PDB file of C-alpha atoms in Angstrom:
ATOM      1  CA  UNK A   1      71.853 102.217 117.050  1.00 51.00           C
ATOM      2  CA  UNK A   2      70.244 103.439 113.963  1.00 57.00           C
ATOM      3  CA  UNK A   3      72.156 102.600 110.947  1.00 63.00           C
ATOM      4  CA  UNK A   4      73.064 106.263 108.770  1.00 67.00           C
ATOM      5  CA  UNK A   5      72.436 105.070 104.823  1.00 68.00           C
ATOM      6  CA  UNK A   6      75.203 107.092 102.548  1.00 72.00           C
ATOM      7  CA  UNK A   7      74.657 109.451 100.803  1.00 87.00           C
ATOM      8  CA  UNK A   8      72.550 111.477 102.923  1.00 90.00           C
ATOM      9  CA  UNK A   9      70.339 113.535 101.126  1.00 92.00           C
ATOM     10  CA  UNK A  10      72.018 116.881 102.072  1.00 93.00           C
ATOM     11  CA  UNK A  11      74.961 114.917 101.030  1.00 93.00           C
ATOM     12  CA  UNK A  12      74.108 114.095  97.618  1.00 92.00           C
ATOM     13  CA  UNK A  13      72.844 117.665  96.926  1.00 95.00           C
ATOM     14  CA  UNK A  14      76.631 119.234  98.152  1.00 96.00           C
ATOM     15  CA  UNK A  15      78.256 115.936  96.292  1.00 95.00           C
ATOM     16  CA  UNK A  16      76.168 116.736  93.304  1.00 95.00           C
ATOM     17  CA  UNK A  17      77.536 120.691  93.631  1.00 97.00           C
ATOM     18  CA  UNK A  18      80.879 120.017  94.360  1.00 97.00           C
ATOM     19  CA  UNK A  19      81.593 116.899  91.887  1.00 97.00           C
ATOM     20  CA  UNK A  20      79.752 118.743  88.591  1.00 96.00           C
ATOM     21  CA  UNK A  21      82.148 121.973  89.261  1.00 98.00           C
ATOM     22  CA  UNK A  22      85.357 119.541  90.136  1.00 98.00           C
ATOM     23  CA  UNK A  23      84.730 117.771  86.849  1.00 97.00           C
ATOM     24  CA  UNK A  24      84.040 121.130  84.932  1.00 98.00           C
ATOM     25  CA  UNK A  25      87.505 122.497  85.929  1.00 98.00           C
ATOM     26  CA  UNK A  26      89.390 119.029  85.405  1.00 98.00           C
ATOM     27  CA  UNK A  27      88.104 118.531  82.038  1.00 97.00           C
ATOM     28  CA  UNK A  28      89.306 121.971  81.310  1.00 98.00           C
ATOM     29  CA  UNK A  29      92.933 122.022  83.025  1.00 97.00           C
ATOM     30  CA  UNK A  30      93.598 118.501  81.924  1.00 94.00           C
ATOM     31  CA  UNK A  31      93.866 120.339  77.666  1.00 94.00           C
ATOM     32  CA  UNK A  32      96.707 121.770  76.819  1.00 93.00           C
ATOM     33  CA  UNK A  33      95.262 125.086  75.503  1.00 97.00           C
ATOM     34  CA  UNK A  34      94.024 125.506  79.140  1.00 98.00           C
ATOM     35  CA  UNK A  35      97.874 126.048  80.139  1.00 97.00           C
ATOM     36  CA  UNK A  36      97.895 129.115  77.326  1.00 98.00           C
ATOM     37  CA  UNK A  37      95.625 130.835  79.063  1.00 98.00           C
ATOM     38  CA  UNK A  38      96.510 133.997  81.754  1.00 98.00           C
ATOM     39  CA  UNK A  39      98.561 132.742  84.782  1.00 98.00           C
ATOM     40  CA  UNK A  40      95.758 134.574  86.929  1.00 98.00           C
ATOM     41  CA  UNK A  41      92.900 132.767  85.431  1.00 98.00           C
ATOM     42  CA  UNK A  42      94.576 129.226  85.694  1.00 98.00           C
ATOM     43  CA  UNK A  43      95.278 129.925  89.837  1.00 98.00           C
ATOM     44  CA  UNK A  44      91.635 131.334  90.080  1.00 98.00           C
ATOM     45  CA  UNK A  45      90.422 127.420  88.652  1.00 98.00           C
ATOM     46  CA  UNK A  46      93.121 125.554  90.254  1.00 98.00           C
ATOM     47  CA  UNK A  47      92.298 127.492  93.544  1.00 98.00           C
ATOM     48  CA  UNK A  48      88.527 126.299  92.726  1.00 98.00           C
ATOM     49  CA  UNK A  49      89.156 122.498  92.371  1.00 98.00           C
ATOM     50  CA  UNK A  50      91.425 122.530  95.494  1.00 98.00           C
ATOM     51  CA  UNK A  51      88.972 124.322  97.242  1.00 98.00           C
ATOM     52  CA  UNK A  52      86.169 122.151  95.902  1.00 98.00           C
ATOM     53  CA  UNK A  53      88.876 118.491  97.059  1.00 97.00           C
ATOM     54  CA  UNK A  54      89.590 120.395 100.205  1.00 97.00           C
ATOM     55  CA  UNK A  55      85.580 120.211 101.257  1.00 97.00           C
ATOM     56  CA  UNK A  56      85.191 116.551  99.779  1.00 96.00           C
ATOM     57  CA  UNK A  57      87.618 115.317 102.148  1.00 96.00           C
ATOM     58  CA  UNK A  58      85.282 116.153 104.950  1.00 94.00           C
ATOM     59  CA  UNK A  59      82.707 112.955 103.513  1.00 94.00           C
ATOM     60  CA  UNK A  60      83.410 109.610 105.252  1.00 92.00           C
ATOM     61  CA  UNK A  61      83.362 107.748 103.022  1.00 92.00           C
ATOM     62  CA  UNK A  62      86.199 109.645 101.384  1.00 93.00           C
ATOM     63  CA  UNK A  63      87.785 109.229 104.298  1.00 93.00           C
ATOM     64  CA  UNK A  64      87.720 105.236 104.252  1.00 93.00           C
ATOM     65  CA  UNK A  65      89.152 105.488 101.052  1.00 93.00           C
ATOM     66  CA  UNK A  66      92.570 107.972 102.194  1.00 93.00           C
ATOM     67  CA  UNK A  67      92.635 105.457 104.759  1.00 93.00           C
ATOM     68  CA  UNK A  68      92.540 102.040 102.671  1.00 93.00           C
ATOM     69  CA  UNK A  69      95.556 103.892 100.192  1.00 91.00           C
ATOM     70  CA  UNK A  70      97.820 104.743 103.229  1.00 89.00           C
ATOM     71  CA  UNK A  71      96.938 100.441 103.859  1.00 90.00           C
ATOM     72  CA  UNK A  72      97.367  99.434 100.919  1.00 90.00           C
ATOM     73  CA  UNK A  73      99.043 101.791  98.513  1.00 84.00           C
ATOM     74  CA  UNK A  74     103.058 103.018  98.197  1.00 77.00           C
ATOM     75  CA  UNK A  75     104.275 104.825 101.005  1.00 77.00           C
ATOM     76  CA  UNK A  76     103.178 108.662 101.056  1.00 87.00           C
ATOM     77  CA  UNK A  77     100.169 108.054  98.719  1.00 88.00           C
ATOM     78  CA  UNK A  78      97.177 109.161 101.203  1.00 88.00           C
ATOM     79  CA  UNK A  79      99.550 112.202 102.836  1.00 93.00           C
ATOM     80  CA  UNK A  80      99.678 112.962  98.893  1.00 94.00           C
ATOM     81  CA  UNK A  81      95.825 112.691  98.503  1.00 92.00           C
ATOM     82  CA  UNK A  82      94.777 114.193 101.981  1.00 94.00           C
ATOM     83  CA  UNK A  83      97.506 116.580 103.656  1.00 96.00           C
ATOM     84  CA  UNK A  84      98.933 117.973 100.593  1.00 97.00           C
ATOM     85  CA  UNK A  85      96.569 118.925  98.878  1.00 97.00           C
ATOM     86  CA  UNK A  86      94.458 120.950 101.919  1.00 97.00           C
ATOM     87  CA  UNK A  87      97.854 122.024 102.791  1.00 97.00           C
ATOM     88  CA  UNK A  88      97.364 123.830  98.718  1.00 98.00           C
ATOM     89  CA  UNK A  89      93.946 124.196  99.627  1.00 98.00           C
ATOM     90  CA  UNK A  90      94.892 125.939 102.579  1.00 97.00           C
ATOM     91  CA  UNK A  91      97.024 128.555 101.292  1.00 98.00           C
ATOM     92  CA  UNK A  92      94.542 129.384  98.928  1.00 98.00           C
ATOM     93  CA  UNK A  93      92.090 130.285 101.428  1.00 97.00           C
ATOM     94  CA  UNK A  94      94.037 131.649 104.045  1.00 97.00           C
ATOM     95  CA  UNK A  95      96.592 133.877 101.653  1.00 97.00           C
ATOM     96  CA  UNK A  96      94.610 134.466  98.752  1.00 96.00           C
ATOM     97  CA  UNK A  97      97.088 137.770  97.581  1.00 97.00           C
ATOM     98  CA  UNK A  98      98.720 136.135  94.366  1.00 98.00           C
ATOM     99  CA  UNK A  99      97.921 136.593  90.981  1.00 97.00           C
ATOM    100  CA  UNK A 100      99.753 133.507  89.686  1.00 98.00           C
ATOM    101  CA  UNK A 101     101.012 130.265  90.984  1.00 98.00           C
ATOM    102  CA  UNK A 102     104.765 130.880  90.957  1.00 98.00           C
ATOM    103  CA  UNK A 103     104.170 133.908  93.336  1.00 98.00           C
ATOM    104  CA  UNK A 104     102.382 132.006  96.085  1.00 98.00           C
ATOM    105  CA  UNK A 105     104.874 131.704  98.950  1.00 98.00           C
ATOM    106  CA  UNK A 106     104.382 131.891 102.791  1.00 97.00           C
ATOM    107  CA  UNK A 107     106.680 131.343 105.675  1.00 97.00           C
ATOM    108  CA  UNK A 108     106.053 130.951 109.545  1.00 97.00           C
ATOM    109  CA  UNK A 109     105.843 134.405 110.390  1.00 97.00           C
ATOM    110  CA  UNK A 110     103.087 134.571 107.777  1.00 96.00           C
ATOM    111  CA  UNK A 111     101.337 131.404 108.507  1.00 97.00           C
ATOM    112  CA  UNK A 112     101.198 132.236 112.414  1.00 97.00           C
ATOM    113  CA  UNK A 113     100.209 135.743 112.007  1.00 96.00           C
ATOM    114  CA  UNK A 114      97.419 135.009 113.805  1.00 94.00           C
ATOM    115  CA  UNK A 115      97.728 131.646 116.136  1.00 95.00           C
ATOM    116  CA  UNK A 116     100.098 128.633 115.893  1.00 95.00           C
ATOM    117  CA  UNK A 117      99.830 125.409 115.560  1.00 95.00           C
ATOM    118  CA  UNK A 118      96.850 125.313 112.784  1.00 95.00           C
ATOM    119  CA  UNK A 119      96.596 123.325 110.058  1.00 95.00           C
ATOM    120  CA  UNK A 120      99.550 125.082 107.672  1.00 97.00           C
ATOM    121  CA  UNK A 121     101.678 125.449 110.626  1.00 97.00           C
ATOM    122  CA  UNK A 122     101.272 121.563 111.542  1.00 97.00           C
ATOM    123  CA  UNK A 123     101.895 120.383 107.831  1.00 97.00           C
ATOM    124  CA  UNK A 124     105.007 121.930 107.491  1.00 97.00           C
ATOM    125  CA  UNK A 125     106.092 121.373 111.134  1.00 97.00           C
ATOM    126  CA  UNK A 126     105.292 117.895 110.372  1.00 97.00           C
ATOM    127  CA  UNK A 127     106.916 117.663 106.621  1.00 97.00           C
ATOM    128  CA  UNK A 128     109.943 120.073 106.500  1.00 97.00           C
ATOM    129  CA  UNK A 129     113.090 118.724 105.937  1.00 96.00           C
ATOM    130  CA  UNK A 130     111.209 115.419 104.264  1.00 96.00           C
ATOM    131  CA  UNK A 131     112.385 113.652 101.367  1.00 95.00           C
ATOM    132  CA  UNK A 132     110.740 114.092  98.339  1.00 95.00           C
ATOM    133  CA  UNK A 133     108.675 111.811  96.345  1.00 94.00           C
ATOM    134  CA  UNK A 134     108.862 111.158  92.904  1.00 94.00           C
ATOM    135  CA  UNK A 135     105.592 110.610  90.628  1.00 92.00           C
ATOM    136  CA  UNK A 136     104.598 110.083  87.080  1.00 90.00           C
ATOM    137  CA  UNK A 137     101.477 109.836  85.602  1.00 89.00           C
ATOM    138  CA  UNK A 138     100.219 109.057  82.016  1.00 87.00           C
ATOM    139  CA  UNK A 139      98.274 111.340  80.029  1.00 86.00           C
ATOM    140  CA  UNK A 140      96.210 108.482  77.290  1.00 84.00           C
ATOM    141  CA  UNK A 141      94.930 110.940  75.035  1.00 84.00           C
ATOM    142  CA  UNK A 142      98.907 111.995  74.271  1.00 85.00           C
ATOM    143  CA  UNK A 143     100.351 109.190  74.912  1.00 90.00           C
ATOM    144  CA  UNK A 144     102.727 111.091  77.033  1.00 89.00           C
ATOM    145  CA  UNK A 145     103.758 110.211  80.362  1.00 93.00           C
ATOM    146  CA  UNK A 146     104.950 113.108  82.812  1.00 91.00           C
ATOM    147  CA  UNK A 147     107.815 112.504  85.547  1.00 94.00           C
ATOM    148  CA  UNK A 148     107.492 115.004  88.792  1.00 94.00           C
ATOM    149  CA  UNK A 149     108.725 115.632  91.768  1.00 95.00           C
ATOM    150  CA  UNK A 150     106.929 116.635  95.139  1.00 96.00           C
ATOM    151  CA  UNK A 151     109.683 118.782  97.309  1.00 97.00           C
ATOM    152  CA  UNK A 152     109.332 119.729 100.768  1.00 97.00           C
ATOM    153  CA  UNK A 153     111.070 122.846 101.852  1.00 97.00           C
ATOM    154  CA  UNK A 154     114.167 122.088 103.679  1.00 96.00           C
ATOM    155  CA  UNK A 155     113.558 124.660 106.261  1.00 95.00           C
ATOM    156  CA  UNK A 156     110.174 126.149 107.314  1.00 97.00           C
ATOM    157  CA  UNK A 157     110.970 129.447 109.318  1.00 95.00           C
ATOM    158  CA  UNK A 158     110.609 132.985 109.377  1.00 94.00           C
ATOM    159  CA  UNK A 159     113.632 133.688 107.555  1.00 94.00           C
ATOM    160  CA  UNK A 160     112.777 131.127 104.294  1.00 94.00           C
ATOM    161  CA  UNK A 161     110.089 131.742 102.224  1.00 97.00           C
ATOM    162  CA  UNK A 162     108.830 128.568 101.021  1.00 98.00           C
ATOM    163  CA  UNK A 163     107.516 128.625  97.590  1.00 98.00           C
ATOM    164  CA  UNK A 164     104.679 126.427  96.009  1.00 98.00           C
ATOM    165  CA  UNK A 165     105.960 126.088  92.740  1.00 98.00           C
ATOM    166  CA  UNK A 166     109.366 124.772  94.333  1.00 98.00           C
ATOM    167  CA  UNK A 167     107.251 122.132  96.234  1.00 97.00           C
ATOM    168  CA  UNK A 168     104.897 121.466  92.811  1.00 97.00           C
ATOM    169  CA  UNK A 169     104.876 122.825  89.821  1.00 97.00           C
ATOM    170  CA  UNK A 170     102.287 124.828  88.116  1.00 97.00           C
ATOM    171  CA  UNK A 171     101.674 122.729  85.064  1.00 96.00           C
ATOM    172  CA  UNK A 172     102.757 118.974  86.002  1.00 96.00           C
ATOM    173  CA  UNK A 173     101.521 119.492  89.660  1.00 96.00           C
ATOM    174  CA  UNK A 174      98.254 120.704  89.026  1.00 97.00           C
ATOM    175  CA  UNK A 175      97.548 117.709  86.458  1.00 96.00           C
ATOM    176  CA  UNK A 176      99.358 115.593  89.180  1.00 95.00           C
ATOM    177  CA  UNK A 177      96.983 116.442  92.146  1.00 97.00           C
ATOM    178  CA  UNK A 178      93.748 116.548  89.630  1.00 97.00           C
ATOM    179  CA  UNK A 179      94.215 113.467  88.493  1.00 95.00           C
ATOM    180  CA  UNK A 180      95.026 112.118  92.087  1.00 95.00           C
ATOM    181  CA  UNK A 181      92.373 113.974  93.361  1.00 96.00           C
ATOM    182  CA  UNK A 182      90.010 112.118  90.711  1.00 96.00           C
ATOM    183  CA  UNK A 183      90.853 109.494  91.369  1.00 94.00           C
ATOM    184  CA  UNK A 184      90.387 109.308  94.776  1.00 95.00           C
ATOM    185  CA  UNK A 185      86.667 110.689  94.206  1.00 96.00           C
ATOM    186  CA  UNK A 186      85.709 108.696  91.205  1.00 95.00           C
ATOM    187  CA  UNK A 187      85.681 105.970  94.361  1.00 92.00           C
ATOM    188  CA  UNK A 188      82.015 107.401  95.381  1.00 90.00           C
ATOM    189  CA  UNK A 189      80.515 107.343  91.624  1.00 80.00           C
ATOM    190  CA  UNK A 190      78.270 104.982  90.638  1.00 67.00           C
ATOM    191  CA  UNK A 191      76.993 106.311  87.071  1.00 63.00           C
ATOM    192  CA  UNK A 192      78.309 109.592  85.179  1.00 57.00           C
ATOM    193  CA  UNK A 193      76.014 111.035  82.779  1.00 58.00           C
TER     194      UNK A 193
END
């Protein structure tokens, strides 16, 4: 069997692409004057860079990596890094009617308008009712270190609208998952320039 060298070079044209644009909107929502700016614009970029993860996550060696932190980091770590965030991703793409993060809801009559059993459906099948998991992270260049919590709806039916910004917040969640999504990407870089 022949051997398949990584990156490909279709690979490290999309990489290229997609880890240029990634950086672009991290450097920007990781500065405070980013979080001044309209509520529409700041969903339109976070929307962007989950979009952006969301496609990453479909590169093996990615995958090796979400699979060596659910090994070897706390518990909940790779769900964080992998099902969460194309959950986000998710809802994005498949609900894109909000102007701001706080609005963005969904329940199960929305998310199985069409067919059950898909990816949103599965998540919170899979997560509702879950306890949630505390994080912190620590901003250097502040010297400020942010506590949040990850909440999974309690119920996931027809009847309960399940809001994102109850399960992350804008601000603190979208640095959260940036950072984690980074993190998990800076993995695959050899040089930055």
């Amino acid at each position: 069997m022949e051997k398949t060298l990584r990156p490909n070079e279709a690979e490290v044209k999309f990489l290229n692409m997609a880890y240029n644009k990634f950086y672009d909107i991290f450097e920007e929502a990781i500065n405070d004057e980013f979080w001044e700016k309209e509520p529409y614009y700041r969903l339109s970029r976070l929307k962007t860079a989950f979009s952006i993860y969301g496609e990453i996550l479909n590169y093996e060696p990615i995958k090796w990596v979400i699979k060596a932190i659910k090994e070897k980091r706390p518990p909940m770590e790779s769900e964080i890094g992998s099902e969460l965030f194309k959950f986000i991703r998710n809802i994005f793409a498949h609900f894109p009617f909000f102007d701001c993060w706080d609005d963005v809801y969904i329940n199960s009559e929305i998310v199985n308008w069409y067919k059950k059993g898909l990816t949103i459906d599965k998540f919170l099948k899979k997560y509702a009712g879950k306890q949630e998991v505390k994080y912190r992270f620590w901003e250097a260049d502040k010297k400020r270190m942010t506590y949040l919590t990850i909440a999974f709806p309690p119920k996931y039916d027809k009847d309960n609208n399940i809001y994102l910004k109850d399960m992350l917040s804008e601000k603190e969640g979208a640095k959260f998952s940036l950072i984690m999504m980074k993190k998990i990407m800076d993995t695959q870089v050899l040089e930055m320039n």
